[in-house]
mmCIF file of C-alpha atoms and ligand atoms in Angstrom:
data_model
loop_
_atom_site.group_PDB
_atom_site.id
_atom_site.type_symbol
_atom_site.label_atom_id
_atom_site.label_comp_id
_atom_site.label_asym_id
_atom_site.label_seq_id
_atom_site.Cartn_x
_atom_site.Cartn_y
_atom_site.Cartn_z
ATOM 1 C CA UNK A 15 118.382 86.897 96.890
ATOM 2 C CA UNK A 16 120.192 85.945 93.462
ATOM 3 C CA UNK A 17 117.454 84.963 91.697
ATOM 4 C CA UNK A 18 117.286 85.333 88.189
ATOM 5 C CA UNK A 19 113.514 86.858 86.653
ATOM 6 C CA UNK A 20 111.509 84.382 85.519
ATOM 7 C CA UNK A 21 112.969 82.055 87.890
ATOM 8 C CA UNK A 22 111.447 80.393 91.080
ATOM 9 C CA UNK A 23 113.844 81.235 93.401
ATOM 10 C CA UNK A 24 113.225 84.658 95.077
ATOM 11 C CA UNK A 25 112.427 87.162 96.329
ATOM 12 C CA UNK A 26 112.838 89.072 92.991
ATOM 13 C CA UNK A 27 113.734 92.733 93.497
ATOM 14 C CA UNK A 28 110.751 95.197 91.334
ATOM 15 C CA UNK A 29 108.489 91.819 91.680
ATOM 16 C CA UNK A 30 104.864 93.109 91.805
ATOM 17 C CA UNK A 31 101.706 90.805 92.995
ATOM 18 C CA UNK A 32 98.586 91.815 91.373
ATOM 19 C CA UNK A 33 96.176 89.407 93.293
ATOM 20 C CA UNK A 34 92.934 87.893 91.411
ATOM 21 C CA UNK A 35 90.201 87.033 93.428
ATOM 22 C CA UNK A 36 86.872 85.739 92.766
ATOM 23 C CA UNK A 37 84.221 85.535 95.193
ATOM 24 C CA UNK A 38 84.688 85.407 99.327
ATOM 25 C CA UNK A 39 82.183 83.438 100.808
ATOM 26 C CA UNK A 40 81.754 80.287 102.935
ATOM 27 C CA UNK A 41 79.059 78.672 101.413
ATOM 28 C CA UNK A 42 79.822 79.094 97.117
ATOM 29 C CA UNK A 43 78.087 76.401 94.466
ATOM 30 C CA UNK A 44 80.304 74.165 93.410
ATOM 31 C CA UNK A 45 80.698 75.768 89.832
ATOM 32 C CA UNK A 46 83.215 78.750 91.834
ATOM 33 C CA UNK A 47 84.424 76.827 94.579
ATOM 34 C CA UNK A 48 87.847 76.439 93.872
ATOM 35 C CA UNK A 49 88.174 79.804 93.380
ATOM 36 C CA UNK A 50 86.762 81.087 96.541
ATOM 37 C CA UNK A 51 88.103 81.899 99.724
ATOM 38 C CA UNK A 52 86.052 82.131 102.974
ATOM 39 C CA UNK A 53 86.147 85.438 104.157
ATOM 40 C CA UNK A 54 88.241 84.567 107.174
ATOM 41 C CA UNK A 55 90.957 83.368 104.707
ATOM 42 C CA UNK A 56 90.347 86.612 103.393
ATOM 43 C CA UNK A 57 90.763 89.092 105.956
ATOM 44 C CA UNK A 58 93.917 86.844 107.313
ATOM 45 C CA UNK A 59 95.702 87.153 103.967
ATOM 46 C CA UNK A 60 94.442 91.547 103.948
ATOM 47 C CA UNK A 61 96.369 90.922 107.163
ATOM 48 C CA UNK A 62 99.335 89.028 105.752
ATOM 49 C CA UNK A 63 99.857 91.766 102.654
ATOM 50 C CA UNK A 64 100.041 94.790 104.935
ATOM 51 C CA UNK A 65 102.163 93.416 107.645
ATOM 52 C CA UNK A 66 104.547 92.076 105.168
ATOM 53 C CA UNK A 67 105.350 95.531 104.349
ATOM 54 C CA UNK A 68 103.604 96.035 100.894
ATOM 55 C CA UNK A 69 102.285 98.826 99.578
ATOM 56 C CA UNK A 70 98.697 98.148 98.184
ATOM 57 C CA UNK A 71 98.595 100.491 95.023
ATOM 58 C CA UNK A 72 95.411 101.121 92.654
ATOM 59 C CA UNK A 73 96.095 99.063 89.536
ATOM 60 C CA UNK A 74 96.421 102.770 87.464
ATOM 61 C CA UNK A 75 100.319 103.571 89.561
ATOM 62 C CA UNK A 76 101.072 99.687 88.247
ATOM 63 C CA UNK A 77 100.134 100.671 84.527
ATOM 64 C CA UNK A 78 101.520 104.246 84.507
ATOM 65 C CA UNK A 79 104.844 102.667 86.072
ATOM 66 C CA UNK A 80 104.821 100.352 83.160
ATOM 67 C CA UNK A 81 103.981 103.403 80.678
ATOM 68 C CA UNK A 82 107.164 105.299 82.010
ATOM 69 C CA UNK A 83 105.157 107.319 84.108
ATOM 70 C CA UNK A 84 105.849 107.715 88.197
ATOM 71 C CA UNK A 85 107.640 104.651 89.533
ATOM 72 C CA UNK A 86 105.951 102.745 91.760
ATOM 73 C CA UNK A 87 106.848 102.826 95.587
ATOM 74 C CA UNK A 88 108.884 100.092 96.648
ATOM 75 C CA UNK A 89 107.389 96.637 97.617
ATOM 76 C CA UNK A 90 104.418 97.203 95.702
ATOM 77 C CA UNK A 91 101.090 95.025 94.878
ATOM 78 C CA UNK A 92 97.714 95.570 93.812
ATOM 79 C CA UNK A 93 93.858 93.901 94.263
ATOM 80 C CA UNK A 94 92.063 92.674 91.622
ATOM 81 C CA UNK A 95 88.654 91.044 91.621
ATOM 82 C CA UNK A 96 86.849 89.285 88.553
ATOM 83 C CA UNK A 97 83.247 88.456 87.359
ATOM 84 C CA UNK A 98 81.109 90.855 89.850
ATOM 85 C CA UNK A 99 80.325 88.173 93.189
ATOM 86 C CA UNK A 100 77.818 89.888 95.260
ATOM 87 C CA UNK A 101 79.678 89.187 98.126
ATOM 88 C CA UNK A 102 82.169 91.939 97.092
ATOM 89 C CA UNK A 103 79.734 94.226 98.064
ATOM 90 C CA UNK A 104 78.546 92.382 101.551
ATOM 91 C CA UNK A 105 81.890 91.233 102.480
ATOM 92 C CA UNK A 106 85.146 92.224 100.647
ATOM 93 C CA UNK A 107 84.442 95.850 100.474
ATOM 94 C CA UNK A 108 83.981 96.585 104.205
ATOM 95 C CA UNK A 109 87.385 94.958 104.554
ATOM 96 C CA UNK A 110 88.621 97.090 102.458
ATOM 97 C CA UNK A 111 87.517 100.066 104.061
ATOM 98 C CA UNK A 112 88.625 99.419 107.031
ATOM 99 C CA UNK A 113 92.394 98.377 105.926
ATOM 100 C CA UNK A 114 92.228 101.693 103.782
ATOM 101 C CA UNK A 115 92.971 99.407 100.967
ATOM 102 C CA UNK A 116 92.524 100.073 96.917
ATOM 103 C CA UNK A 117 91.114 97.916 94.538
ATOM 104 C CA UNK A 118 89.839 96.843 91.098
ATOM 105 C CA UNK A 119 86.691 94.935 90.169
ATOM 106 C CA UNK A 120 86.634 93.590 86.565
ATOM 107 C CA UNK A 121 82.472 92.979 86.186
ATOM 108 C CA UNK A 122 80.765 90.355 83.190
ATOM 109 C CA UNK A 123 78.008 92.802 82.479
ATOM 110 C CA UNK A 124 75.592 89.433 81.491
ATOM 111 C CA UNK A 125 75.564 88.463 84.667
ATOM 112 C CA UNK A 126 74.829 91.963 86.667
ATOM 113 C CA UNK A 127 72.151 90.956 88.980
ATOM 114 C CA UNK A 128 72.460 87.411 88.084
ATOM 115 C CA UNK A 129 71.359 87.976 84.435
ATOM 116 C CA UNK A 130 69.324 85.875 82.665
ATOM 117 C CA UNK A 131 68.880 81.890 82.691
ATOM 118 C CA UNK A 132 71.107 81.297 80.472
ATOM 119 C CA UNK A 133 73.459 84.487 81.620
ATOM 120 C CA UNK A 134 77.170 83.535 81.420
ATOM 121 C CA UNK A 135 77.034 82.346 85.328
ATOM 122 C CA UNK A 136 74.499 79.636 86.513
ATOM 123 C CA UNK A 137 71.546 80.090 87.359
ATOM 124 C CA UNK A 138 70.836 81.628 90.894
ATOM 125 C CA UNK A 139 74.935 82.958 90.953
ATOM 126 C CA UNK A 140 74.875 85.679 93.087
ATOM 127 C CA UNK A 141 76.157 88.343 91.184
ATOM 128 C CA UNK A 142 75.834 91.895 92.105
ATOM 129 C CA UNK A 143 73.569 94.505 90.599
ATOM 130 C CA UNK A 144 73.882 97.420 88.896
ATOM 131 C CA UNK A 145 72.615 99.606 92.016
ATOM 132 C CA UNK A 146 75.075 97.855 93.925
ATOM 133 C CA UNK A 147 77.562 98.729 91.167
ATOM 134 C CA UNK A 148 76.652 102.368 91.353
ATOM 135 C CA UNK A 149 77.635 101.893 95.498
ATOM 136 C CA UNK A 150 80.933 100.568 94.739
ATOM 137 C CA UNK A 151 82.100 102.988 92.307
ATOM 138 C CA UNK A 152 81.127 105.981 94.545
ATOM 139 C CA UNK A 153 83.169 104.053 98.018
ATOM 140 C CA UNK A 154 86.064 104.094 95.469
ATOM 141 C CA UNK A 155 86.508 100.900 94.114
ATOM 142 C CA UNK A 156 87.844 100.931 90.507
ATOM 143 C CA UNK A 157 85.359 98.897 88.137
ATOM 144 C CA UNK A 158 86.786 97.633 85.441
ATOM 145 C CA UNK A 159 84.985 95.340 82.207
ATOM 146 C CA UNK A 160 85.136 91.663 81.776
ATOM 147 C CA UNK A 161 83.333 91.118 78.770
ATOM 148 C CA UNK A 162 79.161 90.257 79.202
ATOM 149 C CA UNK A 163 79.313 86.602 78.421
ATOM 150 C CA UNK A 164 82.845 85.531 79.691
ATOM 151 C CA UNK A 165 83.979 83.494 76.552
ATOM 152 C CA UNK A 166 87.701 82.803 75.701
ATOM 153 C CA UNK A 167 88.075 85.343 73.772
ATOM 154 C CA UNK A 168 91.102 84.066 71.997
ATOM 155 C CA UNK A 169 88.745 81.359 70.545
ATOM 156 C CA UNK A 170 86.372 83.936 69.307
ATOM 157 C CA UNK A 171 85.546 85.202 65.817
ATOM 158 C CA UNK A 172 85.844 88.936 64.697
ATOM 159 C CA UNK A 173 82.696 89.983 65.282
ATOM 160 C CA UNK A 174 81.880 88.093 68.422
ATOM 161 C CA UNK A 175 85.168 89.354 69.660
ATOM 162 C CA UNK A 176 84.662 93.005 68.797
ATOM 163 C CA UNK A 177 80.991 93.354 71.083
ATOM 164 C CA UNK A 178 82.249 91.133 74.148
ATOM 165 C CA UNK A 179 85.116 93.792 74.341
ATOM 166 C CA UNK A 180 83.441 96.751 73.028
ATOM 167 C CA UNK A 181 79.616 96.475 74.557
ATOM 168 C CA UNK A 182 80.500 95.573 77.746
ATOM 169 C CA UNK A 183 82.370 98.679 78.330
ATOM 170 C CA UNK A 184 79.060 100.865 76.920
ATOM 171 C CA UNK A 185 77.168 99.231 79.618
ATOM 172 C CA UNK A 186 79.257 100.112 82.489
ATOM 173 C CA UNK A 187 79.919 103.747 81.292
ATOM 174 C CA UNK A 188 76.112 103.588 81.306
ATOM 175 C CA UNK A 189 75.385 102.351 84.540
ATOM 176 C CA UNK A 190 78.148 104.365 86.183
ATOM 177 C CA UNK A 191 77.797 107.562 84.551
ATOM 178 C CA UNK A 192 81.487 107.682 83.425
ATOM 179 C CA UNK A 193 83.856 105.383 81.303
ATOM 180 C CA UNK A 194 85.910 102.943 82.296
ATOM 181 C CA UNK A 195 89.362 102.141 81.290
ATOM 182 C CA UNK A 196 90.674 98.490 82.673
ATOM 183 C CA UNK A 197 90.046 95.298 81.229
ATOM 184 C CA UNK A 198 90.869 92.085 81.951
ATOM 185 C CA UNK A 199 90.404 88.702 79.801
ATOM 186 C CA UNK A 200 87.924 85.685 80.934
ATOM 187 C CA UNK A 201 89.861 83.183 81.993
ATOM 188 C CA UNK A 202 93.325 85.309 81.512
ATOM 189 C CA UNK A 203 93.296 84.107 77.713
ATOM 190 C CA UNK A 204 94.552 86.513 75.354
ATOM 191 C CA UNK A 205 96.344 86.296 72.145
ATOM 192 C CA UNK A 206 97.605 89.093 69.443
ATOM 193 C CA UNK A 207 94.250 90.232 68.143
ATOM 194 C CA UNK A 208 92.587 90.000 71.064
ATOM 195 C CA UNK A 209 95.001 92.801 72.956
ATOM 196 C CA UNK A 210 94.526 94.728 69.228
ATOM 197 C CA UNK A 211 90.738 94.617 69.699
ATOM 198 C CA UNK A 212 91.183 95.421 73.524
ATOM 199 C CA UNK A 213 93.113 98.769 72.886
ATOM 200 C CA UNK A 214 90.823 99.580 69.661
ATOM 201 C CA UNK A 215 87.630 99.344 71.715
ATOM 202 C CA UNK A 216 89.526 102.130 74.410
ATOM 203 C CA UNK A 217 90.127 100.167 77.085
ATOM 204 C CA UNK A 218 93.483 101.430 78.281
ATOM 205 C CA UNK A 219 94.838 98.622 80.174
ATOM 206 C CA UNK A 220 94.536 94.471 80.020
ATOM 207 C CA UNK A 221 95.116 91.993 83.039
ATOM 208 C CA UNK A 222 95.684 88.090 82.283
ATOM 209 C CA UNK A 223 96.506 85.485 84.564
ATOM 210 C CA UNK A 224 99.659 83.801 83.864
ATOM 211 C CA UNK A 225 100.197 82.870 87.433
ATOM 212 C CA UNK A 226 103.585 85.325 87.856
ATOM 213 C CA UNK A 227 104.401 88.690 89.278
ATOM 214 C CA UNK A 228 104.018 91.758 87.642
ATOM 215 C CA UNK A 229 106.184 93.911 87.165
ATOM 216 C CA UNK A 230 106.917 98.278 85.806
ATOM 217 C CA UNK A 231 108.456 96.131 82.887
ATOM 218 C CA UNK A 232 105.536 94.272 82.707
ATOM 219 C CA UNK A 233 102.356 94.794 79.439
ATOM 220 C CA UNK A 234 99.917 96.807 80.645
ATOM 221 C CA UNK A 235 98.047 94.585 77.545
ATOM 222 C CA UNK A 236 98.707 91.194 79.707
ATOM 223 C CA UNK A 237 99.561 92.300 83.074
ATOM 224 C CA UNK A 238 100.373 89.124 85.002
ATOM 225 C CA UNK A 239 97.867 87.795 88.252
ATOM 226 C CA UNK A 240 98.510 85.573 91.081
ATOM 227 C CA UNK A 241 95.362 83.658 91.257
ATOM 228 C CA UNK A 242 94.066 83.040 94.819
ATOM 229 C CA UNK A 243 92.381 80.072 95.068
ATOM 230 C CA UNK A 244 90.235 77.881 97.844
ATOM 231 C CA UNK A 245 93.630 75.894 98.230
ATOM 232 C CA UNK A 246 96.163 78.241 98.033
ATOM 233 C CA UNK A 247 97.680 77.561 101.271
ATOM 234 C CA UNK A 248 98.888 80.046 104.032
ATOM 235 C CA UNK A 249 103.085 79.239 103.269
ATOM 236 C CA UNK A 250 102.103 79.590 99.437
ATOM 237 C CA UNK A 251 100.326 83.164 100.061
ATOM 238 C CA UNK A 252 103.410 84.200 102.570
ATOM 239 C CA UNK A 253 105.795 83.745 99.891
ATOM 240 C CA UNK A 254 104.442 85.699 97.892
ATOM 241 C CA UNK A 255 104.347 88.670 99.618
ATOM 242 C CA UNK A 256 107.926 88.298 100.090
ATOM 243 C CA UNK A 257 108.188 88.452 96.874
ATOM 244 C CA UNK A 258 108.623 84.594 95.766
ATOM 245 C CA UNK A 259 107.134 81.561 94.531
ATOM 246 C CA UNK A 260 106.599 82.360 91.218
ATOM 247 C CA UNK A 261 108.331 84.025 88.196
ATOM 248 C CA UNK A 262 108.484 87.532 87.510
ATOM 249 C CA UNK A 263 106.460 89.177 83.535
ATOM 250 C CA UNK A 264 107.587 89.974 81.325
ATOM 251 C CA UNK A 265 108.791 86.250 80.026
ATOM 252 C CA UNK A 266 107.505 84.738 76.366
ATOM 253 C CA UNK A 267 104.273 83.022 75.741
ATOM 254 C CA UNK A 268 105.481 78.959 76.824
ATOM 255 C CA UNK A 269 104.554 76.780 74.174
ATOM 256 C CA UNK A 270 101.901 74.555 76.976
ATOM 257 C CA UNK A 271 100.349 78.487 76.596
ATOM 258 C CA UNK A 272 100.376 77.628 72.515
ATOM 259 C CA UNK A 273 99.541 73.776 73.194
ATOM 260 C CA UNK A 274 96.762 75.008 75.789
ATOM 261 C CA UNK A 275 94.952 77.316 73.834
ATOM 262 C CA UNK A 276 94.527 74.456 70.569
ATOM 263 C CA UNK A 277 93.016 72.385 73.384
ATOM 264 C CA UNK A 278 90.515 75.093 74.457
ATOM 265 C CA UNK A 279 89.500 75.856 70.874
ATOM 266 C CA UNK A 280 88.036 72.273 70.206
ATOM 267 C CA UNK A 281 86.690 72.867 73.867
ATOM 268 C CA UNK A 282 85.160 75.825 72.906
ATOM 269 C CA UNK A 283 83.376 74.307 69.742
ATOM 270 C CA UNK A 284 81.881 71.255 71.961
ATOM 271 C CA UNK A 285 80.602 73.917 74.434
ATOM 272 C CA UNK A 286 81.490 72.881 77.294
ATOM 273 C CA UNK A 287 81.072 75.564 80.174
ATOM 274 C CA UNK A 288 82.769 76.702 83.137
ATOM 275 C CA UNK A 289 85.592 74.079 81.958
ATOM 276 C CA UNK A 290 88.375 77.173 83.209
ATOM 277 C CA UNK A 291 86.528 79.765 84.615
ATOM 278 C CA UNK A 292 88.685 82.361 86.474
HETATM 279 ZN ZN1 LIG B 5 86.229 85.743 85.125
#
């Protein structure tokens, strides 16, 4: 139990997993397939997070914890969901229901109802719409913005940057009658000015990736996922809800982070799609 934060031993006392999820489905195009889980792989890991004894909290307790606010109850984690699958409607949020379960869904506005041919998903994604949208909000869910055209935004110019982060949130305060507050990055990437443009444009938290824990020490302008992907494996999702496998945020930007994002910028410029979607 000595491990140090940061490290891969475990399980880290105060070690929070904020879970990313993409779509649930058994049949997915092969654009999202490595990042979907079938929805009995679903409802066994719903099952494997509330009988390892955590407490599922909506992402707002994990960002007021890291504000100073009310700590967080012991053992905690959180649900997160990205890009607006319709099968969040059909499939993940009767699961949730029934486990009494919190969550947040971060939606790309562009491709609400599939959007347009050449929305930021391929053509004939099935993407939810903005009745469905409306349903979700009212059951409880927390909808949160993801940009409308999922770039990179760390790539991005200023005024590209500014509408992807600013518009997006417009349109769901639209659709849903009320304004949103939680962001989270396409593809996790983030950099300085991108967080600056984040809390300029209101939003009042940010989730990345990063592939750690979370953490009341954690940014609430980067707060660190555990992706869930088609391969993550049933000992690899047990640890951690004990609280291991991976490190624990807050730790500093790596330089392959640094390294990574040069890479993605010449990517970006050859347009090449879907290269890292999460
Ligand atoms: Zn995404």
């Amino acid at each position: 139990m000595a491990a140090v934060p940061g490290g891969r031993e475990g399980p880290v006392a105060g070690a929070v997993p904020v879970f990313l999820y993409h779509s649930v489905a058994v049949d997915p195009p092969s654009w999202i397939a490595p990042f979907t889980v079938s929805p009995r792989t679903f409802a066994e890991q719903l099952g494997m997070i509330v009988d390892s004894g955590l407490r599922v909290v909506p992402l707002r307790s994990l960002v007021a914890a890291q504000r100073g606010g009310e700590a967080l109850p012991e053992r905690a984690a959180v649900l997160t969901f990205d890009d607006g699958f319709a099968d969040f409607r059909a499939t993940v949020l009767p699961l949730l229901v029934r486990w009494r379960l919190p969550a947040t869904l971060y939606v790309t506005t562009g491709g609400l109802g599939g959007g347009p041919e050449d929305g930021p998903f391929p053509p004939g994604s099935r993407m939810l719409s903005r009745g469905q949208l409306g349903e979700l909000d009212a059951a409880g869910v927390e909808i949160g913005g993801h940009t409308r055209t999922h770039p990179q935004l760390d790539v991005l110019p200023g005024g590209p940057l500014r509408e992807e982060v600013g518009e997006c949130g417009r349109e769901l305060a639209d659709v849903l009658g009320h304004e949103v507050t939680a962001f989270a990055y396409p593809h996790g990437y983030s950099s300085r000015a991108v967080r600056a443009r984040v809390r300029e444009a209101g939003w009042t938290s940010a989730a990345a990736v990063r592939e750690a824990f979370s953490s009341a020490a954690d940014d609430p302008w980067r707060i660190a996922r555990l992706m869930v992907r088609a391969d993550t494996d049933r000992d690899r999702f047990r640890e951690w809800t004990r609280g291991a496998g991976a490190p624990v945020a807050p730790f500093p930007e790596g330089v392959r982070t640094k390294g990574w994002r040069a890479y993605r910028r010449t990517r970006a410029r050859l347009h090449v799609p879907y290269e890292a979607i999460a």
